[in-house]
mmCIF file of C-alpha atoms in Angstrom:
data_model
loop_
_atom_site.group_PDB
_atom_site.id
_atom_site.type_symbol
_atom_site.label_atom_id
_atom_site.label_comp_id
_atom_site.label_asym_id
_atom_site.label_seq_id
_atom_site.Cartn_x
_atom_site.Cartn_y
_atom_site.Cartn_z
ATOM 1 C CA MET A 1 -2.325 -6.387 -20.721
ATOM 2 C CA ILE A 2 -4.557 -3.917 -22.520
ATOM 3 C CA ASP A 3 -8.211 -2.869 -22.279
ATOM 4 C CA VAL A 4 -11.026 -2.230 -24.757
ATOM 5 C CA GLU A 5 -13.427 0.672 -25.042
ATOM 6 C CA GLY A 6 -16.939 -0.723 -25.152
ATOM 7 C CA LEU A 7 -19.376 -3.615 -25.190
ATOM 8 C CA THR A 8 -18.071 -5.068 -28.448
ATOM 9 C CA LEU A 9 -14.712 -5.034 -30.207
ATOM 10 C CA THR A 10 -13.826 -2.608 -32.988
ATOM 11 C CA ALA A 11 -11.783 -3.825 -35.946
ATOM 12 C CA HIS A 12 -8.786 -1.873 -34.622
ATOM 13 C CA GLU A 13 -9.089 -3.512 -31.197
ATOM 14 C CA GLN A 14 -9.165 -6.916 -32.851
ATOM 15 C CA GLU A 15 -5.849 -6.042 -34.526
ATOM 16 C CA LYS A 16 -4.348 -4.919 -31.208
ATOM 17 C CA ILE A 17 -5.444 -8.104 -29.474
ATOM 18 C CA HIS A 18 -3.770 -10.102 -32.258
ATOM 19 C CA HIS A 19 -0.510 -8.177 -31.782
ATOM 20 C CA PRO A 20 2.270 -10.607 -30.761
ATOM 21 C CA ASN A 21 2.974 -8.635 -27.569
ATOM 22 C CA THR A 22 -0.625 -8.719 -26.309
ATOM 23 C CA GLY A 23 -0.979 -11.289 -23.552
ATOM 24 C CA ALA A 24 -4.151 -10.269 -21.731
ATOM 25 C CA VAL A 25 -7.193 -8.009 -21.643
ATOM 26 C CA ILE A 26 -8.576 -6.386 -18.496
ATOM 27 C CA LEU A 27 -12.295 -5.605 -18.356
ATOM 28 C CA PHE A 28 -13.961 -2.572 -16.766
ATOM 29 C CA SER A 29 -17.541 -1.585 -15.912
ATOM 30 C CA ARG A 30 -17.902 0.087 -19.310
ATOM 31 C CA ASN A 31 -17.434 -3.316 -20.948
ATOM 32 C CA TYR A 32 -20.445 -4.816 -19.193
ATOM 33 C CA GLU A 33 -24.157 -4.654 -19.995
ATOM 34 C CA SER A 34 -25.368 -8.185 -19.237
ATOM 35 C CA PRO A 35 -23.875 -11.624 -18.603
ATOM 36 C CA GLU A 36 -24.809 -12.715 -22.128
ATOM 37 C CA GLN A 37 -23.128 -9.665 -23.707
ATOM 38 C CA LEU A 38 -20.040 -10.215 -21.531
ATOM 39 C CA ILE A 39 -19.705 -13.850 -22.551
ATOM 40 C CA ALA A 40 -19.975 -12.804 -26.216
ATOM 41 C CA LEU A 41 -17.321 -10.088 -25.734
ATOM 42 C CA ILE A 42 -14.917 -12.514 -24.086
ATOM 43 C CA ASP A 43 -15.475 -15.041 -26.872
ATOM 44 C CA SER A 44 -14.699 -12.358 -29.457
ATOM 45 C CA ILE A 45 -11.489 -11.404 -27.587
ATOM 46 C CA ARG A 46 -10.315 -15.008 -27.593
ATOM 47 C CA ASN A 47 -11.228 -15.378 -31.297
ATOM 48 C CA ALA A 48 -9.345 -12.175 -32.164
ATOM 49 C CA ARG A 49 -6.245 -13.436 -30.385
ATOM 50 C CA LYS A 50 -6.268 -16.752 -32.258
ATOM 51 C CA GLY A 51 -4.239 -18.213 -29.413
ATOM 52 C CA PRO A 52 -3.898 -18.155 -25.617
ATOM 53 C CA ILE A 53 -4.905 -14.921 -23.865
ATOM 54 C CA LEU A 54 -5.756 -14.074 -20.261
ATOM 55 C CA ILE A 55 -8.946 -12.204 -19.328
ATOM 56 C CA ALA A 56 -8.788 -10.268 -16.051
ATOM 57 C CA VAL A 57 -10.959 -7.941 -13.960
ATOM 58 C CA ASP A 58 -10.912 -6.107 -10.628
ATOM 59 C CA GLN A 59 -13.691 -7.780 -8.660
ATOM 60 C CA GLU A 60 -12.561 -7.333 -5.049
ATOM 61 C CA GLY A 61 -15.903 -6.172 -3.705
ATOM 62 C CA GLY A 62 -16.936 -2.936 -2.024
ATOM 63 C CA ARG A 63 -15.725 0.104 -3.979
ATOM 64 C CA VAL A 64 -13.815 -2.076 -6.443
ATOM 65 C CA GLN A 65 -16.331 -4.330 -8.169
ATOM 66 C CA ARG A 66 -16.512 -3.819 -11.930
ATOM 67 C CA LEU A 67 -19.366 -6.266 -12.588
ATOM 68 C CA LYS A 68 -22.443 -5.626 -10.462
ATOM 69 C CA GLN A 69 -25.893 -6.159 -12.011
ATOM 70 C CA GLY A 70 -26.331 -9.895 -12.512
ATOM 71 C CA PHE A 71 -23.552 -10.777 -10.053
ATOM 72 C CA THR A 72 -23.555 -10.999 -6.247
ATOM 73 C CA ARG A 73 -22.769 -7.683 -4.551
ATOM 74 C CA LEU A 74 -19.586 -8.311 -2.593
ATOM 75 C CA PRO A 75 -18.730 -6.413 0.611
ATOM 76 C CA PRO A 76 -15.379 -4.679 1.170
ATOM 77 C CA ALA A 77 -12.645 -6.937 2.540
ATOM 78 C CA SER A 78 -12.805 -5.227 5.943
ATOM 79 C CA TYR A 79 -16.286 -6.660 6.549
ATOM 80 C CA TYR A 80 -14.865 -10.152 7.021
ATOM 81 C CA ARG A 81 -13.271 -8.994 10.292
ATOM 82 C CA GLU A 82 -16.733 -9.377 11.834
ATOM 83 C CA ARG A 83 -17.568 -12.564 9.918
ATOM 84 C CA PRO A 84 -14.221 -14.342 9.347
ATOM 85 C CA GLU A 85 -15.972 -17.624 8.635
ATOM 86 C CA LEU A 86 -17.348 -16.102 5.395
ATOM 87 C CA ALA A 87 -14.001 -15.078 3.855
ATOM 88 C CA GLU A 88 -13.373 -18.435 2.186
ATOM 89 C CA ALA A 89 -16.970 -18.661 0.939
ATOM 90 C CA ALA A 90 -16.703 -15.140 -0.521
ATOM 91 C CA GLY A 91 -13.510 -16.034 -2.372
ATOM 92 C CA TRP A 92 -15.232 -19.092 -3.846
ATOM 93 C CA LEU A 93 -18.291 -17.057 -4.805
ATOM 94 C CA MET A 94 -16.380 -14.263 -6.518
ATOM 95 C CA ALA A 95 -14.147 -16.696 -8.404
ATOM 96 C CA SER A 96 -16.994 -19.006 -9.426
ATOM 97 C CA GLU A 97 -19.059 -16.141 -10.828
ATOM 98 C CA MET A 98 -16.121 -14.738 -12.819
ATOM 99 C CA LEU A 99 -15.007 -18.119 -14.156
ATOM 100 C CA SER A 100 -18.562 -18.974 -15.218
ATOM 101 C CA VAL A 101 -18.557 -16.135 -17.792
ATOM 102 C CA GLY A 102 -15.050 -16.818 -19.111
ATOM 103 C CA ILE A 103 -12.889 -14.516 -16.956
ATOM 104 C CA ASP A 104 -9.612 -16.155 -15.896
ATOM 105 C CA PHE A 105 -8.891 -14.183 -12.748
ATOM 106 C CA SER A 106 -9.627 -11.140 -10.616
ATOM 107 C CA PHE A 107 -6.772 -9.069 -9.197
ATOM 108 C CA ALA A 108 -7.435 -10.175 -5.618
ATOM 109 C CA PRO A 109 -6.958 -10.393 -2.711
ATOM 110 C CA VAL A 110 -5.701 -7.053 -1.406
ATOM 111 C CA LEU A 111 -2.861 -7.809 1.049
ATOM 112 C CA ASP A 112 -2.285 -4.223 2.155
ATOM 113 C CA VAL A 113 -2.474 -3.713 5.925
ATOM 114 C CA ASP A 114 -4.762 -0.786 6.774
ATOM 115 C CA CYS A 115 -2.756 1.767 8.758
ATOM 116 C CA GLY A 116 -5.618 4.265 9.007
ATOM 117 C CA ILE A 117 -3.811 6.565 6.564
ATOM 118 C CA SER A 118 -4.632 5.523 2.995
ATOM 119 C CA GLU A 119 -8.127 6.378 1.764
ATOM 120 C CA VAL A 120 -7.569 4.579 -1.540
ATOM 121 C CA ILE A 121 -6.935 1.376 0.440
ATOM 122 C CA GLY A 122 -9.043 1.841 3.584
ATOM 123 C CA ASP A 123 -11.788 -0.787 3.742
ATOM 124 C CA ARG A 124 -10.264 -2.657 0.798
ATOM 125 C CA SER A 125 -7.858 -4.052 3.411
ATOM 126 C CA PHE A 126 -8.932 -7.039 5.478
ATOM 127 C CA SER A 127 -7.594 -5.563 8.719
ATOM 128 C CA THR A 128 -5.311 -3.163 10.566
ATOM 129 C CA ASP A 129 -3.612 -6.226 12.088
ATOM 130 C CA PRO A 130 -0.996 -7.927 9.865
ATOM 131 C CA GLN A 131 -1.707 -11.420 11.181
ATOM 132 C CA LEU A 132 -5.476 -11.086 10.762
ATOM 133 C CA THR A 133 -4.996 -9.592 7.298
ATOM 134 C CA ALA A 134 -2.874 -12.602 6.396
ATOM 135 C CA GLN A 135 -5.360 -15.118 7.812
ATOM 136 C CA LEU A 136 -8.438 -13.600 6.146
ATOM 137 C CA ALA A 137 -6.645 -13.143 2.821
ATOM 138 C CA ALA A 138 -5.449 -16.755 2.989
ATOM 139 C CA SER A 139 -9.039 -17.905 3.549
ATOM 140 C CA PHE A 140 -10.273 -15.765 0.639
ATOM 141 C CA ARG A 141 -7.562 -17.205 -1.607
ATOM 142 C CA LYS A 142 -8.432 -20.738 -0.504
ATOM 143 C CA GLY A 143 -11.980 -20.129 -1.701
ATOM 144 C CA MET A 144 -10.737 -18.741 -5.015
ATOM 145 C CA ARG A 145 -8.537 -21.782 -5.510
ATOM 146 C CA SER A 146 -11.353 -24.219 -4.749
ATOM 147 C CA ALA A 147 -13.372 -22.567 -7.530
ATOM 148 C CA GLY A 148 -10.486 -22.878 -10.009
ATOM 149 C CA MET A 149 -9.002 -19.344 -9.904
ATOM 150 C CA SER A 150 -5.432 -18.252 -9.189
ATOM 151 C CA ALA A 151 -4.863 -15.317 -6.832
ATOM 152 C CA THR A 152 -2.926 -12.055 -7.162
ATOM 153 C CA GLY A 153 -1.717 -10.396 -3.954
ATOM 154 C CA LYS A 154 -1.509 -6.611 -4.126
ATOM 155 C CA HIS A 155 0.029 -4.059 -3.659
ATOM 156 C CA PHE A 156 3.534 -5.311 -2.792
ATOM 157 C CA PRO A 157 5.169 -4.468 -0.410
ATOM 158 C CA GLY A 158 2.177 -2.553 1.031
ATOM 159 C CA HIS A 159 0.197 0.580 0.111
ATOM 160 C CA GLY A 160 -1.595 1.082 3.430
ATOM 161 C CA ALA A 161 0.811 3.503 5.128
ATOM 162 C CA VAL A 162 0.736 6.370 2.595
ATOM 163 C CA ALA A 163 -2.011 8.983 2.202
ATOM 164 C CA ALA A 164 -1.445 9.780 -1.480
ATOM 165 C CA ASP A 165 -3.373 7.854 -4.141
ATOM 166 C CA SER A 166 -0.938 6.416 -6.710
ATOM 167 C CA HIS A 167 -3.606 6.812 -9.412
ATOM 168 C CA ILE A 168 -3.137 10.586 -9.231
ATOM 169 C CA ALA A 169 0.141 11.129 -7.348
ATOM 170 C CA LEU A 170 3.418 9.444 -6.407
ATOM 171 C CA PRO A 171 3.174 8.265 -2.773
ATOM 172 C CA VAL A 172 6.356 8.103 -0.700
ATOM 173 C CA ASP A 173 6.575 5.783 2.312
ATOM 174 C CA GLU A 174 9.412 7.002 4.560
ATOM 175 C CA ARG A 175 9.423 4.028 6.937
ATOM 176 C CA GLU A 176 12.429 1.821 7.557
ATOM 177 C CA LEU A 177 12.545 -1.584 5.906
ATOM 178 C CA SER A 178 12.490 -3.250 9.326
ATOM 179 C CA GLU A 179 9.016 -1.826 10.030
ATOM 180 C CA ILE A 180 7.731 -2.823 6.586
ATOM 181 C CA ARG A 181 9.093 -6.346 7.131
ATOM 182 C CA THR A 182 7.383 -6.828 10.488
ATOM 183 C CA LYS A 183 4.051 -5.366 9.352
ATOM 184 C CA ASP A 184 3.288 -4.990 5.643
ATOM 185 C CA LEU A 185 5.207 -8.026 4.396
ATOM 186 C CA VAL A 186 3.485 -10.426 6.823
ATOM 187 C CA PRO A 187 0.465 -11.195 4.563
ATOM 188 C CA PHE A 188 2.678 -11.523 1.480
ATOM 189 C CA LYS A 189 5.039 -13.882 3.307
ATOM 190 C CA LEU A 190 2.233 -16.169 4.492
ATOM 191 C CA LEU A 191 0.455 -16.389 1.146
ATOM 192 C CA ILE A 192 3.720 -16.907 -0.740
ATOM 193 C CA GLU A 193 4.489 -19.804 1.609
ATOM 194 C CA GLN A 194 1.054 -21.196 0.701
ATOM 195 C CA GLY A 195 1.755 -20.967 -3.040
ATOM 196 C CA LEU A 196 0.444 -17.524 -4.087
ATOM 197 C CA GLU A 197 0.331 -17.468 -7.889
ATOM 198 C CA ALA A 198 0.849 -13.755 -8.630
ATOM 199 C CA VAL A 199 1.799 -10.411 -7.089
ATOM 200 C CA MET A 200 1.153 -6.821 -8.170
ATOM 201 C CA PRO A 201 3.670 -4.248 -6.856
ATOM 202 C CA ALA A 202 2.692 -0.768 -5.696
ATOM 203 C CA HIS A 203 3.493 2.499 -7.473
ATOM 204 C CA VAL A 204 4.936 3.710 -4.153
ATOM 205 C CA VAL A 205 8.493 4.854 -3.383
ATOM 206 C CA TYR A 206 10.156 3.443 -0.270
ATOM 207 C CA PRO A 207 13.354 5.550 -0.001
ATOM 208 C CA ALA A 208 14.861 3.291 2.655
ATOM 209 C CA VAL A 209 15.142 0.617 -0.052
ATOM 210 C CA ASP A 210 15.096 2.331 -3.457
ATOM 211 C CA GLU A 211 14.427 5.726 -5.023
ATOM 212 C CA MET A 212 12.158 4.105 -7.634
ATOM 213 C CA PRO A 213 8.619 2.811 -6.995
ATOM 214 C CA ALA A 214 8.454 -0.889 -6.109
ATOM 215 C CA GLY A 215 7.171 -1.885 -9.560
ATOM 216 C CA PHE A 216 10.321 -0.470 -11.179
ATOM 217 C CA SER A 217 12.749 -1.688 -8.520
ATOM 218 C CA GLU A 218 15.006 -4.722 -8.872
ATOM 219 C CA LYS A 219 15.748 -4.400 -5.148
ATOM 220 C CA TRP A 220 12.082 -4.964 -4.318
ATOM 221 C CA LEU A 221 11.146 -7.448 -7.025
ATOM 222 C CA GLN A 222 14.368 -9.461 -7.307
ATOM 223 C CA ASN A 223 16.220 -9.114 -4.003
ATOM 224 C CA ILE A 224 13.263 -9.068 -1.609
ATOM 225 C CA LEU A 225 10.289 -10.637 -3.410
ATOM 226 C CA ARG A 226 12.122 -13.365 -5.342
ATOM 227 C CA ARG A 227 15.213 -14.099 -3.226
ATOM 228 C CA GLU A 228 14.162 -13.216 0.317
ATOM 229 C CA LEU A 229 10.524 -14.305 0.184
ATOM 230 C CA TYR A 230 11.122 -17.096 -2.392
ATOM 231 C CA PHE A 231 8.242 -15.974 -4.599
ATOM 232 C CA ASN A 232 8.209 -17.888 -7.903
ATOM 233 C CA GLY A 233 4.856 -16.784 -9.357
ATOM 234 C CA ALA A 234 3.920 -14.101 -11.885
ATOM 235 C CA ILE A 235 4.530 -10.383 -11.298
ATOM 236 C CA PHE A 236 1.974 -8.035 -12.890
ATOM 237 C CA SER A 237 2.903 -4.370 -13.035
ATOM 238 C CA ASP A 238 0.242 -2.013 -11.742
ATOM 239 C CA ASP A 239 -1.231 0.194 -14.465
ATOM 240 C CA LEU A 240 1.593 2.088 -16.188
ATOM 241 C CA ASN A 241 -0.907 4.839 -17.002
ATOM 242 C CA MET A 242 -1.184 5.798 -13.321
ATOM 243 C CA GLU A 243 0.455 8.987 -12.099
ATOM 244 C CA GLY A 244 2.587 6.987 -9.678
ATOM 245 C CA ALA A 245 4.359 5.462 -12.687
ATOM 246 C CA ALA A 246 5.222 8.778 -14.365
ATOM 247 C CA ILE A 247 8.542 9.044 -12.494
ATOM 248 C CA ALA A 248 9.861 6.301 -14.788
ATOM 249 C CA GLY A 249 9.539 8.439 -17.924
ATOM 250 C CA ASP A 250 7.409 8.073 -21.053
ATOM 251 C CA PHE A 251 5.361 4.934 -21.638
ATOM 252 C CA SER A 252 8.071 3.067 -23.503
ATOM 253 C CA GLU A 253 10.535 3.828 -20.715
ATOM 254 C CA ARG A 254 8.034 2.827 -18.022
ATOM 255 C CA ALA A 255 7.465 -0.488 -19.747
ATOM 256 C CA LYS A 256 11.176 -1.078 -20.243
ATOM 257 C CA LEU A 257 12.027 -0.344 -16.595
ATOM 258 C CA ALA A 258 9.168 -2.456 -15.247
ATOM 259 C CA GLN A 259 10.265 -5.332 -17.451
ATOM 260 C CA GLN A 260 13.907 -4.954 -16.385
ATOM 261 C CA ALA A 261 12.877 -4.890 -12.718
ATOM 262 C CA GLY A 262 11.165 -8.241 -13.132
ATOM 263 C CA CYS A 263 7.532 -7.727 -14.156
ATOM 264 C CA ASP A 264 6.230 -10.637 -16.224
ATOM 265 C CA MET A 265 3.270 -8.700 -17.630
ATOM 266 C CA LEU A 266 2.828 -4.962 -18.159
ATOM 267 C CA LEU A 267 -0.562 -3.264 -17.712
ATOM 268 C CA VAL A 268 -1.474 -0.195 -19.760
ATOM 269 C CA CYS A 269 -5.108 0.788 -19.173
ATOM 270 C CA ASN A 270 -7.455 3.611 -20.170
ATOM 271 C CA ASN A 271 -4.981 5.059 -22.657
ATOM 272 C CA PRO A 272 -5.219 3.262 -26.035
ATOM 273 C CA LYS A 273 -2.458 5.305 -27.673
ATOM 274 C CA ALA A 274 -0.051 4.541 -24.822
ATOM 275 C CA ALA A 275 -0.924 0.850 -25.009
ATOM 276 C CA GLU A 276 -0.173 0.833 -28.738
ATOM 277 C CA LYS A 277 3.140 2.568 -28.137
ATOM 278 C CA VAL A 278 4.153 -0.033 -25.571
ATOM 279 C CA LEU A 279 3.042 -2.913 -27.788
ATOM 280 C CA ASP A 280 5.193 -1.628 -30.640
ATOM 281 C CA SER A 281 8.236 -0.443 -28.682
ATOM 282 C CA VAL A 282 8.998 -3.074 -26.067
ATOM 283 C CA PRO A 283 10.690 -6.227 -27.321
ATOM 284 C CA ILE A 284 9.265 -9.272 -25.566
ATOM 285 C CA LYS A 285 11.816 -12.066 -25.683
ATOM 286 C CA SER A 286 10.783 -15.693 -25.372
ATOM 287 C CA ASP A 287 10.970 -16.776 -21.728
ATOM 288 C CA PRO A 288 9.711 -20.278 -20.841
ATOM 289 C CA LEU A 289 9.672 -19.470 -17.113
ATOM 290 C CA ARG A 290 7.548 -16.351 -17.643
ATOM 291 C CA THR A 291 5.210 -18.330 -19.879
ATOM 292 C CA GLN A 292 4.875 -20.976 -17.184
ATOM 293 C CA ARG A 293 4.077 -18.344 -14.532
ATOM 294 C CA LEU A 294 1.424 -16.694 -16.684
ATOM 295 C CA ASN A 295 -0.081 -20.005 -17.769
ATOM 296 C CA ALA A 296 -0.768 -20.694 -14.089
ATOM 297 C CA MET A 297 -3.214 -17.756 -14.157
ATOM 298 C CA ARG A 298 -5.569 -19.456 -16.606
ATOM 299 C CA GLY A 299 -8.957 -20.061 -15.096
ATOM 300 C CA LYS A 300 -10.188 -23.601 -14.518
ATOM 301 C CA PRO A 301 -13.973 -23.200 -14.439
ATOM 302 C CA LYS A 302 -15.955 -26.044 -12.929
ATOM 303 C CA MET A 303 -19.451 -24.874 -13.907
ATOM 304 C CA THR A 304 -21.226 -22.880 -16.565
ATOM 305 C CA ARG A 305 -23.165 -19.853 -15.339
ATOM 306 C CA ALA A 306 -26.451 -21.775 -15.557
ATOM 307 C CA MET A 307 -25.010 -24.734 -13.633
ATOM 308 C CA LEU A 308 -23.547 -22.414 -10.996
ATOM 309 C CA GLN A 309 -26.793 -20.563 -10.349
ATOM 310 C CA ALA A 310 -28.706 -23.848 -10.176
ATOM 311 C CA SER A 311 -26.354 -25.184 -7.482
ATOM 312 C CA THR A 312 -27.356 -25.176 -3.821
ATOM 313 C CA GLN A 313 -23.844 -24.023 -2.877
ATOM 314 C CA TRP A 314 -24.099 -20.855 -4.972
ATOM 315 C CA GLN A 315 -27.634 -20.084 -3.825
ATOM 316 C CA GLN A 316 -26.718 -20.355 -0.131
ATOM 317 C CA ILE A 317 -23.403 -18.520 -0.302
ATOM 318 C CA SER A 318 -24.680 -15.781 -2.613
ATOM 319 C CA GLN A 319 -27.489 -15.064 -0.166
ATOM 320 C CA GLN A 320 -25.064 -14.977 2.796
ATOM 321 C CA ILE A 321 -22.610 -12.625 1.096
ATOM 322 C CA ALA A 322 -25.321 -10.316 -0.247
ATOM 323 C CA GLN A 323 -26.787 -10.141 3.274
ATOM 324 C CA LEU A 324 -23.348 -9.268 4.679
ATOM 325 C CA SER A 325 -23.073 -6.432 2.145
ATOM 326 C CA ASN A 326 -26.484 -5.133 3.191
ATOM 327 C CA GLU A 327 -25.764 -5.398 6.933
ATOM 328 C CA TYR A 328 -22.808 -3.013 6.786
ATOM 329 C CA ALA A 329 -23.881 -0.811 3.881
#
């Protein structure tokens, strides 16, 4: 999964998107000017690929909402603690708005349990209580699914108990596995039992289990996620350009280790040269099971943007969610 620089594609970006190892493009705020421009950009990405490609975005709400003007302002996940009945509606709203412009999925919901330690997680978490986090996230995912969008739970096995931000440092979580199991894994376990389609592991080291971050660890991704929790969906690496991934070596080595650990798709964002290096250096062998997992992430839009905004459902829910954002802003 790669990114692009601006509002339209350059000729070089078209070539990169057509590269046989490119499977997806993630969009950022810099790629957005208006809904019409965004739809045109997404169409050009799909045309450049000349085949199947996934389009993704981070549209959680709160601090992490890439597309704002022209879309409903979403509150942070923590706001649904006070209005739990709105979590499902918010998931439907977010997913419907993204699908209506051609985006397949948003990397949501956040399943991290807020431990009052991590500022980078903080109000992105639904709750400090594992059970409530699980329930609210399940409701949010139910709404996403009803709109036609698959969900990605992040950041496995839990980023909420470390102070360091893995974008700029390598966090280390010294807790025992037993504590992680009874707290952080609770939301993942519930949503996996309900059919969660994808997971994104954390660039966090848990020395009680492995000396490598979870996204590079066969112990976490194969032994615990696949075999213990029976997860059979897609695994997306977190961005290999983050500082928390640097422990794995250069970009080719990071990609290789993430792939060996069990990641189905590798993200390299905000570093075009690194993305090109990974595209050219990592052999991607044919894997029908991986293809099946990733195909499940394709969006199934039910309405065009005009149809969505003309619907009573969107008008009512958009107003409710925007009001919730304003109430706690």
